[in-house]
Every structure is written in C-alpha cells, then in structure tokens.
Coordinates of C-alpha atoms in Angstrom, one line a residue:
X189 CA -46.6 238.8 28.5
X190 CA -43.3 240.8 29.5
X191 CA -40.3 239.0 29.4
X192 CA -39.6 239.7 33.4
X193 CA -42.2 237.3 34.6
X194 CA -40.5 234.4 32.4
X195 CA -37.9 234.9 34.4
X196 CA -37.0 232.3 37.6
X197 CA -36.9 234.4 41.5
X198 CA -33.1 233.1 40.9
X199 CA -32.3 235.0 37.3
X200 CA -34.9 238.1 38.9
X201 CA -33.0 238.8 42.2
X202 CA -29.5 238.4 40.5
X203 CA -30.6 241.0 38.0
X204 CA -31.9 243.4 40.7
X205 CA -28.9 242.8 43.3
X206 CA -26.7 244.2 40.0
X207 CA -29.1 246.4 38.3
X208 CA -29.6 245.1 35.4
X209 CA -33.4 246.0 36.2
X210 CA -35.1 247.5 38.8
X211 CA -37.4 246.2 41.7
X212 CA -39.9 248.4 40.5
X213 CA -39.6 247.4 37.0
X214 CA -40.3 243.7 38.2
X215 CA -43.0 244.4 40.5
X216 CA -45.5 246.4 37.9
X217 CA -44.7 244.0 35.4
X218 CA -46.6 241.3 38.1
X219 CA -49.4 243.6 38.8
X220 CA -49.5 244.0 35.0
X221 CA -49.8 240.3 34.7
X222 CA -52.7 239.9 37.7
X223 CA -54.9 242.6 36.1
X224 CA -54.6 241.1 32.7
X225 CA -55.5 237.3 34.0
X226 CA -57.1 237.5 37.4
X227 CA -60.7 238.0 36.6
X228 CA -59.8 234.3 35.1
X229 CA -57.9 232.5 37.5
X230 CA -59.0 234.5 40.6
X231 CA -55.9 233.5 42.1
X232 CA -55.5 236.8 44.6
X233 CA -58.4 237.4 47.4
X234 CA -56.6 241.0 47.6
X235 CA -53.9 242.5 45.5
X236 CA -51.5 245.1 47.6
X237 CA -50.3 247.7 44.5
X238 CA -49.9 250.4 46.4
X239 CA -47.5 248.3 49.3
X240 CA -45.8 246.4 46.8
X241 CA -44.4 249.4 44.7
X242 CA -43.6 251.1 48.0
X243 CA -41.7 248.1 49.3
X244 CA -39.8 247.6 45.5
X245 CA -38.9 251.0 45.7
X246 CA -37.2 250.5 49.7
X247 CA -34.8 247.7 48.0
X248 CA -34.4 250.0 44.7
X249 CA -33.3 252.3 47.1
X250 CA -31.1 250.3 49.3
X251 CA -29.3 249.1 46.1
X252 CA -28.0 252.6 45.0
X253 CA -27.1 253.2 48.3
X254 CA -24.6 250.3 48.3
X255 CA -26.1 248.0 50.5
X256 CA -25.6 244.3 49.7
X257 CA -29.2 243.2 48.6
X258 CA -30.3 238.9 49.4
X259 CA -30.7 236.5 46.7
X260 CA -34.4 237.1 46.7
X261 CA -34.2 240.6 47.5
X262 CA -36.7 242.6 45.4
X263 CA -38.4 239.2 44.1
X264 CA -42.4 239.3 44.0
X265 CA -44.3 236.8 45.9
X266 CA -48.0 236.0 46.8
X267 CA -48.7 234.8 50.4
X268 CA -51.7 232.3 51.6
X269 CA -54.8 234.2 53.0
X270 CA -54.0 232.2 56.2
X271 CA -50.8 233.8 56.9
X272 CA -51.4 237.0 59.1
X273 CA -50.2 240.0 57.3
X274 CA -49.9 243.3 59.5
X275 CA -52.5 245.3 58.4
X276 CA -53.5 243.5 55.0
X277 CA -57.0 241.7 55.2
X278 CA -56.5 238.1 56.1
X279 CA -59.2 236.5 55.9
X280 CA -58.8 232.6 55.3
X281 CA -61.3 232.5 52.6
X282 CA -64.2 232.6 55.5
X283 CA -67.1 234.9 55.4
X284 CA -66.3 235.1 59.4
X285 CA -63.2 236.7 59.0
X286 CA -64.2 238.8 56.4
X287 CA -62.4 242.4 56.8
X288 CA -59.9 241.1 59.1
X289 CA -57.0 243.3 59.5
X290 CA -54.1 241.5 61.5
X291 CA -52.3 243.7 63.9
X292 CA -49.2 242.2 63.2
X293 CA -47.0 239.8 60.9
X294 CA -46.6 236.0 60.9
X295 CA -42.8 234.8 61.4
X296 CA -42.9 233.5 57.9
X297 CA -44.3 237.3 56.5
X298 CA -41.4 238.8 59.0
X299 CA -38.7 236.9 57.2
X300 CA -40.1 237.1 54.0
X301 CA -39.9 241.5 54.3
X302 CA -36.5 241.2 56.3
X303 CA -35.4 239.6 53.4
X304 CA -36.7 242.4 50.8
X305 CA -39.1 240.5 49.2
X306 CA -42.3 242.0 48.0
X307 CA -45.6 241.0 48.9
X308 CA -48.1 240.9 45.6
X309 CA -51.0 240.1 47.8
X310 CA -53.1 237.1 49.3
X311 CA -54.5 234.1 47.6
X312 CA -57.2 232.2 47.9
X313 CA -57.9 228.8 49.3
X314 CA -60.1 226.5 51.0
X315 CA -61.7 228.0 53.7
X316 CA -59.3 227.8 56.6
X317 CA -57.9 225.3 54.5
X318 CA -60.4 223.0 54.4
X319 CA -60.3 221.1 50.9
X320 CA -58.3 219.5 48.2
X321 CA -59.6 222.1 45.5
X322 CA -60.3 225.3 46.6
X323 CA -64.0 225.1 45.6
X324 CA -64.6 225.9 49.5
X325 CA -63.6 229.5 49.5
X326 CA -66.4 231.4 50.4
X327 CA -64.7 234.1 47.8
X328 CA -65.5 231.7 44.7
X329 CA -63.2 228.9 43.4
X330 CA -59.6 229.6 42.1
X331 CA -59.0 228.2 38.4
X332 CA -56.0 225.9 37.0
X333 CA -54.3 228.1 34.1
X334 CA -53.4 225.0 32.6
X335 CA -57.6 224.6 31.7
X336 CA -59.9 226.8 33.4
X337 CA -62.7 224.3 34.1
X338 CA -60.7 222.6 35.9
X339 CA -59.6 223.0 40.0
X340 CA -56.2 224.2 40.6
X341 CA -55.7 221.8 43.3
X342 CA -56.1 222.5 47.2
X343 CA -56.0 224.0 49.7
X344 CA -53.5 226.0 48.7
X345 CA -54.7 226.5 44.9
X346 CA -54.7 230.3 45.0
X347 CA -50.6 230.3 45.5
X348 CA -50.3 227.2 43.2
X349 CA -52.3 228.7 40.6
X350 CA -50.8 232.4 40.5
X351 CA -47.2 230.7 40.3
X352 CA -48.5 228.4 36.9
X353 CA -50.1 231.7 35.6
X354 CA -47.1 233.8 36.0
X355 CA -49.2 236.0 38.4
X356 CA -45.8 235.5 40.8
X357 CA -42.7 233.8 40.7
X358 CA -43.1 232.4 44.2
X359 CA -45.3 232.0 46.4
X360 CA -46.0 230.9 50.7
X361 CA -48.7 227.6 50.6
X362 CA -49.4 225.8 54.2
X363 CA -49.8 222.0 54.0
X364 CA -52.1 219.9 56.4
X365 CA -52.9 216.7 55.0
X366 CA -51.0 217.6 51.4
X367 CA -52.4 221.7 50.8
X368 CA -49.6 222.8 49.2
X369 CA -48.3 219.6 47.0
X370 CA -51.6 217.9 45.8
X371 CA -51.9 221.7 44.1
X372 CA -48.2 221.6 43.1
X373 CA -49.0 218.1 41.5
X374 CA -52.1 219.6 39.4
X375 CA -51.1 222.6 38.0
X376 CA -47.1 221.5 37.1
X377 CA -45.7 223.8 39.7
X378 CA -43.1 221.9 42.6
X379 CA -44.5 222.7 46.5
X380 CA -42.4 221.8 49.5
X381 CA -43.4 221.0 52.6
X382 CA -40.5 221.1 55.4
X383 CA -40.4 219.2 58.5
X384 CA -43.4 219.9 60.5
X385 CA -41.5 222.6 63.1
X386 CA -38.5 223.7 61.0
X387 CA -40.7 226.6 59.7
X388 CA -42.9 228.5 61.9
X389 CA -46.8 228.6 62.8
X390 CA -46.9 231.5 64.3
X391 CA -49.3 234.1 63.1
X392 CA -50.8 231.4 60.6
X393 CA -54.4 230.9 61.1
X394 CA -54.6 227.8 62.7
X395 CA -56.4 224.8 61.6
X396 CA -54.7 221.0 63.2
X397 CA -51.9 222.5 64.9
X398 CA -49.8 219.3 65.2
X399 CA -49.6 219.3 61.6
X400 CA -50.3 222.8 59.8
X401 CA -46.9 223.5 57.9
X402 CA -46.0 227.0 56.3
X403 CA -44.2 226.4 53.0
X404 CA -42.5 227.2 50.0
X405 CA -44.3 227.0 45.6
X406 CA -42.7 227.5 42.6
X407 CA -41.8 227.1 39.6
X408 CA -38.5 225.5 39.8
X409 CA -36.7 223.4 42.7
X410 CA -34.0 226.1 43.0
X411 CA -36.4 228.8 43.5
X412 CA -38.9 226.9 45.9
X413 CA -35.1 226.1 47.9
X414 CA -34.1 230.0 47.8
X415 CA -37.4 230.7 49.5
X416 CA -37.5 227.4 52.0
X417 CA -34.0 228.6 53.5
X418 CA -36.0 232.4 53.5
X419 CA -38.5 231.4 55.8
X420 CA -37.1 228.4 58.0
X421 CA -35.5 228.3 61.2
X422 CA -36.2 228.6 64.7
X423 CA -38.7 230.8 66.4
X424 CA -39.0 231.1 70.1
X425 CA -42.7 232.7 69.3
X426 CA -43.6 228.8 68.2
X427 CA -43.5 226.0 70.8
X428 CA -43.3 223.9 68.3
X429 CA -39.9 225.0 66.4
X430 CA -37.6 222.9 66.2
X431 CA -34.3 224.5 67.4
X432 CA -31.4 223.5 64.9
X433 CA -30.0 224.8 62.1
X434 CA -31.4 224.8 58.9
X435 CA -30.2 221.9 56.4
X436 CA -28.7 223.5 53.6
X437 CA -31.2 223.1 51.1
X438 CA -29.8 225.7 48.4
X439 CA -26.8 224.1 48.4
X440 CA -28.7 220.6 48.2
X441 CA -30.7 221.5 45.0
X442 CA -27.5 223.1 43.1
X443 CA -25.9 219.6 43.7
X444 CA -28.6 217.9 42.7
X445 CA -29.2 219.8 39.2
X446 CA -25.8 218.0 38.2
X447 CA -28.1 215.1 37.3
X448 CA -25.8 212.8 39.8
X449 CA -27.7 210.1 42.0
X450 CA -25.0 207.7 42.6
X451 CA -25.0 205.8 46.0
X452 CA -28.6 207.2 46.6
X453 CA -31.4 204.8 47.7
X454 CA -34.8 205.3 46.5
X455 CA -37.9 203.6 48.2
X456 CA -41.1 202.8 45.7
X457 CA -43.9 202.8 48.4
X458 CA -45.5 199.2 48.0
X459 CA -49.2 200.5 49.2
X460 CA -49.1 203.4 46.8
X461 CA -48.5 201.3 43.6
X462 CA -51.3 202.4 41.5
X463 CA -55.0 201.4 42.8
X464 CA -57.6 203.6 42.2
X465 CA -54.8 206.3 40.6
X466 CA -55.6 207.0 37.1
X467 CA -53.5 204.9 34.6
X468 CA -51.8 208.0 33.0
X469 CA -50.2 209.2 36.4
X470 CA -48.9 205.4 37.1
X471 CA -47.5 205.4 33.4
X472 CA -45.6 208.9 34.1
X473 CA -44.4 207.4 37.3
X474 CA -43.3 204.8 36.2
X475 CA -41.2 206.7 33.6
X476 CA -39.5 209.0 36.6
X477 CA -38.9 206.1 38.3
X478 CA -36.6 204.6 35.3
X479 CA -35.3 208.3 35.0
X480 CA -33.8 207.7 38.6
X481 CA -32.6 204.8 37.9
X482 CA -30.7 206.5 35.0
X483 CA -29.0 209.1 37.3
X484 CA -27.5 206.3 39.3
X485 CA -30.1 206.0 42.0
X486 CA -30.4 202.5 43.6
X487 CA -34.4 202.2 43.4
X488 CA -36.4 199.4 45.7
X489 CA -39.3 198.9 47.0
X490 CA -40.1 199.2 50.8
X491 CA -43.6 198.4 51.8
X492 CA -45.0 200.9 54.7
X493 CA -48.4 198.6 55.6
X494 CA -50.1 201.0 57.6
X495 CA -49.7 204.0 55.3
X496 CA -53.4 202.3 54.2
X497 CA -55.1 204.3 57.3
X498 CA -53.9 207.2 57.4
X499 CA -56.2 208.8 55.4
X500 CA -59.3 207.6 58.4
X501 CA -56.9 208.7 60.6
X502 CA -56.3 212.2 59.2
X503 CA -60.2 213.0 59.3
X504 CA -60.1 212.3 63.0
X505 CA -57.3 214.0 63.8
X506 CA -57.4 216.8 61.4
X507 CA -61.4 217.3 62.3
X508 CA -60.6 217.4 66.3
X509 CA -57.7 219.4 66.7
X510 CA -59.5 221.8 64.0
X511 CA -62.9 222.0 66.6
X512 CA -60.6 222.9 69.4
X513 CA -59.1 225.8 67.1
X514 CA -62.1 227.1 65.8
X515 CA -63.9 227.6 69.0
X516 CA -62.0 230.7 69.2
X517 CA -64.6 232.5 66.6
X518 CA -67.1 232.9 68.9
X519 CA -68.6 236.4 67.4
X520 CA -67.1 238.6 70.6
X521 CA -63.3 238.8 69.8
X522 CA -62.6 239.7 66.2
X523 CA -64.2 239.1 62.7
X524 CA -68.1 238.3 62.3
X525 CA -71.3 239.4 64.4
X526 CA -74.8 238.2 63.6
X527 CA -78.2 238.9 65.6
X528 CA -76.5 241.1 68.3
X529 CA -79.7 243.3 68.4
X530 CA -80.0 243.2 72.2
X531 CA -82.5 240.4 71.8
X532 CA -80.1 237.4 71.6
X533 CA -78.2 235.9 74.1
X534 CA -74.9 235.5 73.9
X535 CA -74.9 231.9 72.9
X536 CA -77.7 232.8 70.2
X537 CA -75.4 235.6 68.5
X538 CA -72.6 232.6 68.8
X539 CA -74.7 230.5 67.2
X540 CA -76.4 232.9 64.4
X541 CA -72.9 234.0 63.7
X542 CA -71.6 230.3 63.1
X543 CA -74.0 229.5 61.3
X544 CA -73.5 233.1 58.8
X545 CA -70.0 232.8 59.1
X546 CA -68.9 229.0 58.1
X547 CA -68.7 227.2 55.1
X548 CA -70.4 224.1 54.9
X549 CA -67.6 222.0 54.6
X550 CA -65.6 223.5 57.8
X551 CA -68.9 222.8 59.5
X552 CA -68.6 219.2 58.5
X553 CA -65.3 219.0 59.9
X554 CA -66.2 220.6 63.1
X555 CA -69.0 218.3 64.0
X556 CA -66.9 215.8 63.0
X557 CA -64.2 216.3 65.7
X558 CA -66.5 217.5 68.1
X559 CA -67.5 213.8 68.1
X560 CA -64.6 212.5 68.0
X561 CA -63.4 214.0 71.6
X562 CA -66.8 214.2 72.9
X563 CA -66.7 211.7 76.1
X564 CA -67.5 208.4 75.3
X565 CA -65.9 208.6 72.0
X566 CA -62.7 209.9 73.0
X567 CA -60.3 206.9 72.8
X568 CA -62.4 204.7 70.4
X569 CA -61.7 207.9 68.0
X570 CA -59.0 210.0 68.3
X571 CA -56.9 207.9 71.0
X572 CA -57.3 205.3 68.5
X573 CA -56.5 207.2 65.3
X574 CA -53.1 208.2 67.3
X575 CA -52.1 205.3 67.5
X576 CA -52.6 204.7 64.0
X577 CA -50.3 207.6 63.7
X578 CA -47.5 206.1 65.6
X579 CA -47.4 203.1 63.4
X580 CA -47.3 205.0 60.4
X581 CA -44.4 206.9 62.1
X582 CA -42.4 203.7 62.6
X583 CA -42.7 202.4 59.1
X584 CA -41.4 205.6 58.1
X585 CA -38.7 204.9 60.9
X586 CA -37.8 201.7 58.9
X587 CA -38.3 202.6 55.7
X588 CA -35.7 205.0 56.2
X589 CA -33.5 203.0 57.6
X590 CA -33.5 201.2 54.5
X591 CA -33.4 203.9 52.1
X592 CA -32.7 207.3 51.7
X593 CA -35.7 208.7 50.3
X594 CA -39.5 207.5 49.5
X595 CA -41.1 208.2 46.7
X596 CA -44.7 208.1 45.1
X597 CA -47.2 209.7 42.7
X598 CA -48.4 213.0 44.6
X599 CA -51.7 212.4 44.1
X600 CA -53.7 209.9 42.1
X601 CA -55.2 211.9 39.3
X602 CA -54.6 215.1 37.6
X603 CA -56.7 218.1 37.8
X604 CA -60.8 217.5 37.9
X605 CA -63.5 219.4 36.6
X606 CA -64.8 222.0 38.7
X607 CA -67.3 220.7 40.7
X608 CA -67.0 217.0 39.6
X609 CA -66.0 215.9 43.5
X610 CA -67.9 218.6 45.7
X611 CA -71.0 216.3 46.2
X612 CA -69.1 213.4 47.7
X613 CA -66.5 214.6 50.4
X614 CA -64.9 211.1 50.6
X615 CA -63.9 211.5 46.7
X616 CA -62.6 214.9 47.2
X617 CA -60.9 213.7 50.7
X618 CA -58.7 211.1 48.2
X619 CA -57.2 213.7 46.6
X620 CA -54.8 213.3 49.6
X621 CA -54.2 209.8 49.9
X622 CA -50.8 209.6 49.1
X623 CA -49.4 213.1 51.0
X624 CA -51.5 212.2 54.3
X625 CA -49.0 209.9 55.4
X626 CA -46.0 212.6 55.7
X627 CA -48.0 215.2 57.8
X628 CA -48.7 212.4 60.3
X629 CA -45.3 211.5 60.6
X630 CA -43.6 215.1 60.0
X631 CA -41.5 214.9 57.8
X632 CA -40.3 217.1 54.7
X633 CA -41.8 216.2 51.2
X634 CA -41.9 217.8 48.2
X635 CA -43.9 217.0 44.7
X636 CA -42.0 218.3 41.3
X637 CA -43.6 218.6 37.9
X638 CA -42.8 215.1 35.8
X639 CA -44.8 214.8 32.9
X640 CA -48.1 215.1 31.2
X641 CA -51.4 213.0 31.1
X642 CA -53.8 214.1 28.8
X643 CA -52.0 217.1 28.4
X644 CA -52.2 217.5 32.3
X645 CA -49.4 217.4 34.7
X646 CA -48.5 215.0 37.0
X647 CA -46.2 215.3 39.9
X648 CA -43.6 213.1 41.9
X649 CA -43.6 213.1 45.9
X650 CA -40.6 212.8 47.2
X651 CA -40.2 212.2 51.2
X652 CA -37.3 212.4 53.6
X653 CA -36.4 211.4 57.1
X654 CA -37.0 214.7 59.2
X655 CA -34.9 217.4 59.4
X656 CA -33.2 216.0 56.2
X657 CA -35.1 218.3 54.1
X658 CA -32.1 218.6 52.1
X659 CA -32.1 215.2 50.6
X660 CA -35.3 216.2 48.8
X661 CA -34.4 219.0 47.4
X662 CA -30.8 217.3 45.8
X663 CA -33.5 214.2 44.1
X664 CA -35.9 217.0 43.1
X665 CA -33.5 219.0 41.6
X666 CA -32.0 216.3 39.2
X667 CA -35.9 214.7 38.1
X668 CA -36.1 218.3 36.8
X669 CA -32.6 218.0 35.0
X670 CA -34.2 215.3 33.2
X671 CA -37.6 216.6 32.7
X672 CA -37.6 220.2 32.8
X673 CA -40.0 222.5 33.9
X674 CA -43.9 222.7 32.1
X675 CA -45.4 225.9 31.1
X676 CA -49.1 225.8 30.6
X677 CA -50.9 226.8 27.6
X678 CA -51.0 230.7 27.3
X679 CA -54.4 232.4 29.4

C-alpha cells in the first residue's frame, strides 16, 4: 500500500498546494490501489483513469504556473452513481439506465472540478438508492473492507466502502432515510448529511425529492468538513436551496479537535435507548456518551415521542414521492427500450421495459406509493404520514430548545452478512431506524466512527437544529480526539 493513500485529503492537498508531491503522483497511487482491491470490494461501477490523470495534471499545471491552488485542490474523490457526471456513465445502479451518459454536471460535480478535485470514478449503490446495503445494485453488491462477507452499509456503500479501503480519500454519498450514515456507521468511516437544501439536488437522480441530500464521506471529521464547505451553498438551479451563507463548518471541526465541550448541551434521545439494537453498539454508546461527558459536555436526556413513527412514515413518503419521480423512465426519453419491434404499443414497450429495467425492490417501492396517492387512499396514507412528519419536526423544535445537539447510535447493529436481511424488507428497512427521523425533519447529522463490537465498528449520530451544521461538526470533531480514527484489517 503506498504511503500517499494513508494520507488524510487535508495532509494530501497541503502537500500538493506546496509541492511536496504531485497531483499526479497522488492520483495513480488511487488507481493503483482500485486495481489492486476492486475485483474485492467492487466499490467503483466505473473507474475514469484516463479523466482523472488529465484533470491531476490541469492542477499540476496550475501550481507551477503560480496560481494559488484550494485546500482540496488535486485531492482524489469518488462520486455516487446518482450524481450526473457530464459525459461519464451514470447510471444509479439500474439496468434502465444502463449506458447513460449525462449531458451535463450536477451542482455538487461543478463545485467539486471548480475546486480542482479529481474525480476517481462512480460508485455503486442501491439501485436509485433504494436499500440499507447495497445488495440492490443491479451491478452486484459492494463489500465492507473491514470483512468481505459482510454489506458495507447503504445506500451509499460503494462511496463508504472505497473510503474504508483506501480506494479514495473522500468521497460524495446522498442520504434519504440515512444512505450515507447507516454506511458511515458500518464500515468506521464518518458521513454527513447537511441540512436538507444547504447542498444542492440538482443533477442528482432523483428519488423523494423533499428529502434526497447530496453529502460529504470520509475518513476523518476535518476532511468530510473540507469537502461539506466544497460542495454547499446556494444554487439558483434548485428550488429548494436554501439561500444563506454557509456555517463555517471547517472552522467548527478545528475547534472542536481541541477536545473542549464546555457549556455544550447534549440530548440522549429517550426512544432510541437500546431496543432491538444489538448489546455491543449500546455498550459503545454508552462509553461515548461518558467520553462527552469527560470533554465538559452537559449530557441529558430529551425524550422525542413520535420519533417511534417515523420509520411507517418514511415508507410512505419515501415510496410516493419516489412513484412520482420514476414515472419519468418511461422507455421514450433516455436509458432503456424493450419490445419496440413495431408490434407493441406504446404502453406495452413502457411496460416490457419496466419490467427489464427495475430491480425488484424499486418495484416494491413503486407500487407501494402508487397506493399510497391513489384516490381513496390519499389522506389515510400519505396526508396522514405528513402529519406524522410534522410532529416529529416539533419535537425536534423542542428538543432543541433544550439542548444543543441530539445524539444516538447510528444504527442498531454493525455490519450483517451479505444476504442475511434481503428476504425480509422490514428487517433491512430497520437498518434506518434511528437516521429516519432527521431527513423528515431536515436537519444536518452526522455519524463518526466510536468503537468496536466484535471487532466491527460502530458509529455515533449526531444531530443539529438546521442550518447549524456547524455544531455537529465542532462535537464530532472532539469524539474523534478521544477515540481516534479505525483502519480496517488490511484487503
């Protein structure tokens, strides 16, 4: 293993910006690293050599011509295959997308090259993000470097998993109902999600558009910051932007590695105290949550009684909006076409495509929400689970008016065996029980790397009010000056 990809994306673009090593150098050291471990971890859906050298060698080249290079500047990363990359397939891990070439870049991929990064490739996931495991690619399942039967987490596990393998040093995840910190939690990596709106959707395949959130993996809280403050910010492009400034979340984590939490409130959430989590996450918990105490944190616990629906009223929301969205794969526009022999009608090509084109478990979803806004069942469904959502916004509302941050497992067991979960959906939906509540409410969370069970790691969540995404990263950033970071066994 070369001593570059030990490095943090901190220590690598500080070396680059004074050339110390080259972009270049950094770059083909990764794509070293994926071509010595992907067959394992199948990680990447498609590695870019040729456009990653090409890009290292435009910040190589702006660096001897004086120009003053970003903190990240020259720094390797590995982007979600929902994220639309101008003319890189993007496929979100569906069959009917397969070959997809966007015609043009996300807002999150835009300020990712503006800021001279370099893009490794695209990882694999859950189809259209569908899962807590990424056993629903229809590429093949990803696989946690810290033990290869096991799932890397999901649906983001293609980004977690290349950052725990050393395949990157960072990488873009999207969280829905917990996509890029349930994977964070499982394979000792740290995953932010920001406020739902301070980073934007557009050009990321959409799947529930009131809460699909672009964001930042990792391997440490500074780096996952250094990328967060990369790709936030307004974005006229996205009706849904939030237009104020960023919080300063670089300078939040630097403060918080000082290991100081005096004044600081901490919330234990009542209804995620430990049933039906595995005893070795409550027992590592439990440890963090005397660690806090330690760093001067005030720690109490705030009971939030309708966090207890939200998962029912996730798979109702999540399933509807994600019917409406899909509708747009209709076998005429882009991507898949199946029976158009001049035999079929149109709405039998639809339908024979559909059916070639979508994984089972997106299908499950579909007809799901279909259902659930089909007249009739309108407001006894969805009307109903938006209430739900509105009481789970308001006990966030008080909670934080008691305290400054919540915090909880982030998920309730580690890693599973491939395939252990796959035949029971509502097993596999648990995987999200205790990150649900956050996307329905929108704010920021995060999940950092605590501790081991069974030699397995097990992350803390951390929530914030919105648009205080900095407090998470300041009590993120001193758990991990207690704790340090975890390096997985060697692939």
């Amino acid at each position: 293993m070369s001593d570059l990809i030990k490095l943090t994306a901190a220590e690598l673009g500080a070396k680059i910006a004074a050339g110390d090593v080259s972009a270049e150098e950094v770059t083909r050291a990764h794509l070293d690293r994926i071509a010595e471990v992907d067959g394992r971890v199948h990680a990447f859906l498609h590695v870019d050599d040729t456009g990653a050298v090409e890009a290292a060698r435009a910040v190589d080249a702006k660096r001897a011509a004086g120009d003053k290079l970003g903190p990240l500047a020259g720094v390797p990363i590995a982007i979600k295959d929902v994220i639309a990359t101008k003319g890189i397939p993007t496929t979100a891990a569906s069959k009917i997308l397969e070959g997809w070439r966007p015609p043009y870049d996300a807002t999150v991929m835009t300020r990712i090259r503006d800021a001279g990064m370099v893009m490794l490739g695209k990882t694999n996931m859950d189809e259209f993000a569908m899962g807590s495991s990424t056993e629903y690619s229809a590429y093949g399942p990803t696989y946690n470097p810290w033990d290869l039967t096991r799932i890397p987490g999901g649906s983001g596990g293609g980004s977690a998993a290349a950052v725990a393998g050393y395949e990157a040093p960072l990488a873009i995840g999207t969280d829905t109902g917990g996509s890029i910190r349930q994977p964070g939690a499982v394979t000792g990596t740290v995953g932010a999600k920001p406020t739902y709106g301070g980073t934007s959707r557009y050009g990321l395949i959409a799947f529930s558009s009131s809460l699909d959130t672009p964001g930042p993996v990792a391997r440490t809280v500074l780096d996952t910051a250094l990328l967060h403050q990369v790709i936030a910010g307004h974005d006229p492009r996205d009706s849904t932007s939030i237009p104020l400034p960023v919080p300063d979340v670089v300078a939040a984590a630097r403060q918080g590695a000082t290991g100081d939490l005096t004044g600081v409130r901490v919330g234990l959430v009542k209804e995620f105290s430990g049933e039906g989590a595995e005893p070795g996450v409550m027992a590592v918990f439990r440890d963090t949550v005397e660690a806090l105490t330690k760093l001067g944190a005030e720690v109490v616990e705030i009971s939030c009684p309708h966090f207890q629906y939200a998962l029912p009223a996730y798979y109702l929301i999540a399933p509807s909006e994600c019917s409406s969205n899909l509708a747009r794969f209709d076998s005429v526009r882009f991507g898949l076409r199946v029976g158009d022999d001049g035999r079929n009608s149109l709405e039998e090509v639809m339908s024979l495509t559909r059916e070639a084109g979508f994984g089972d478990e997106v299908k499950r979803r579909i007809i799901i929400g279909t259902y659930a806004l089909s007249s009739g069942y309108y407001d006894a469904y969805y009307g109903q689970a938006q209430k739900v959502r509105t009481l789970i916004t308001r006990d966030f509302t008080s909670a934080f008016e008691k305290v400054d941050v919540l915090v909880s497992p982030t998920t309730p067991f580690t890693a599973f065996e491939l395939g252990a979960r796959t035949a029971d959906p509502y097993q596999m939906y648990l995987a999200d029980l205790y990150t649900i509540p956050t996307n329905l409410y929108g704010g920021p969370a995060i999940s950092v790397p605590v501790g081991l069970s069974e030699g397995l790691p097990v992350g803390l969540q951390i929530m914030a009010p919105t648009m205080a995404d900095d407090r998470m990263y300041r009590i993120a950033a001193a758990v991990e000056s207690t704790v340090g970071t975890f390096t997985p066994p060697a692939l």
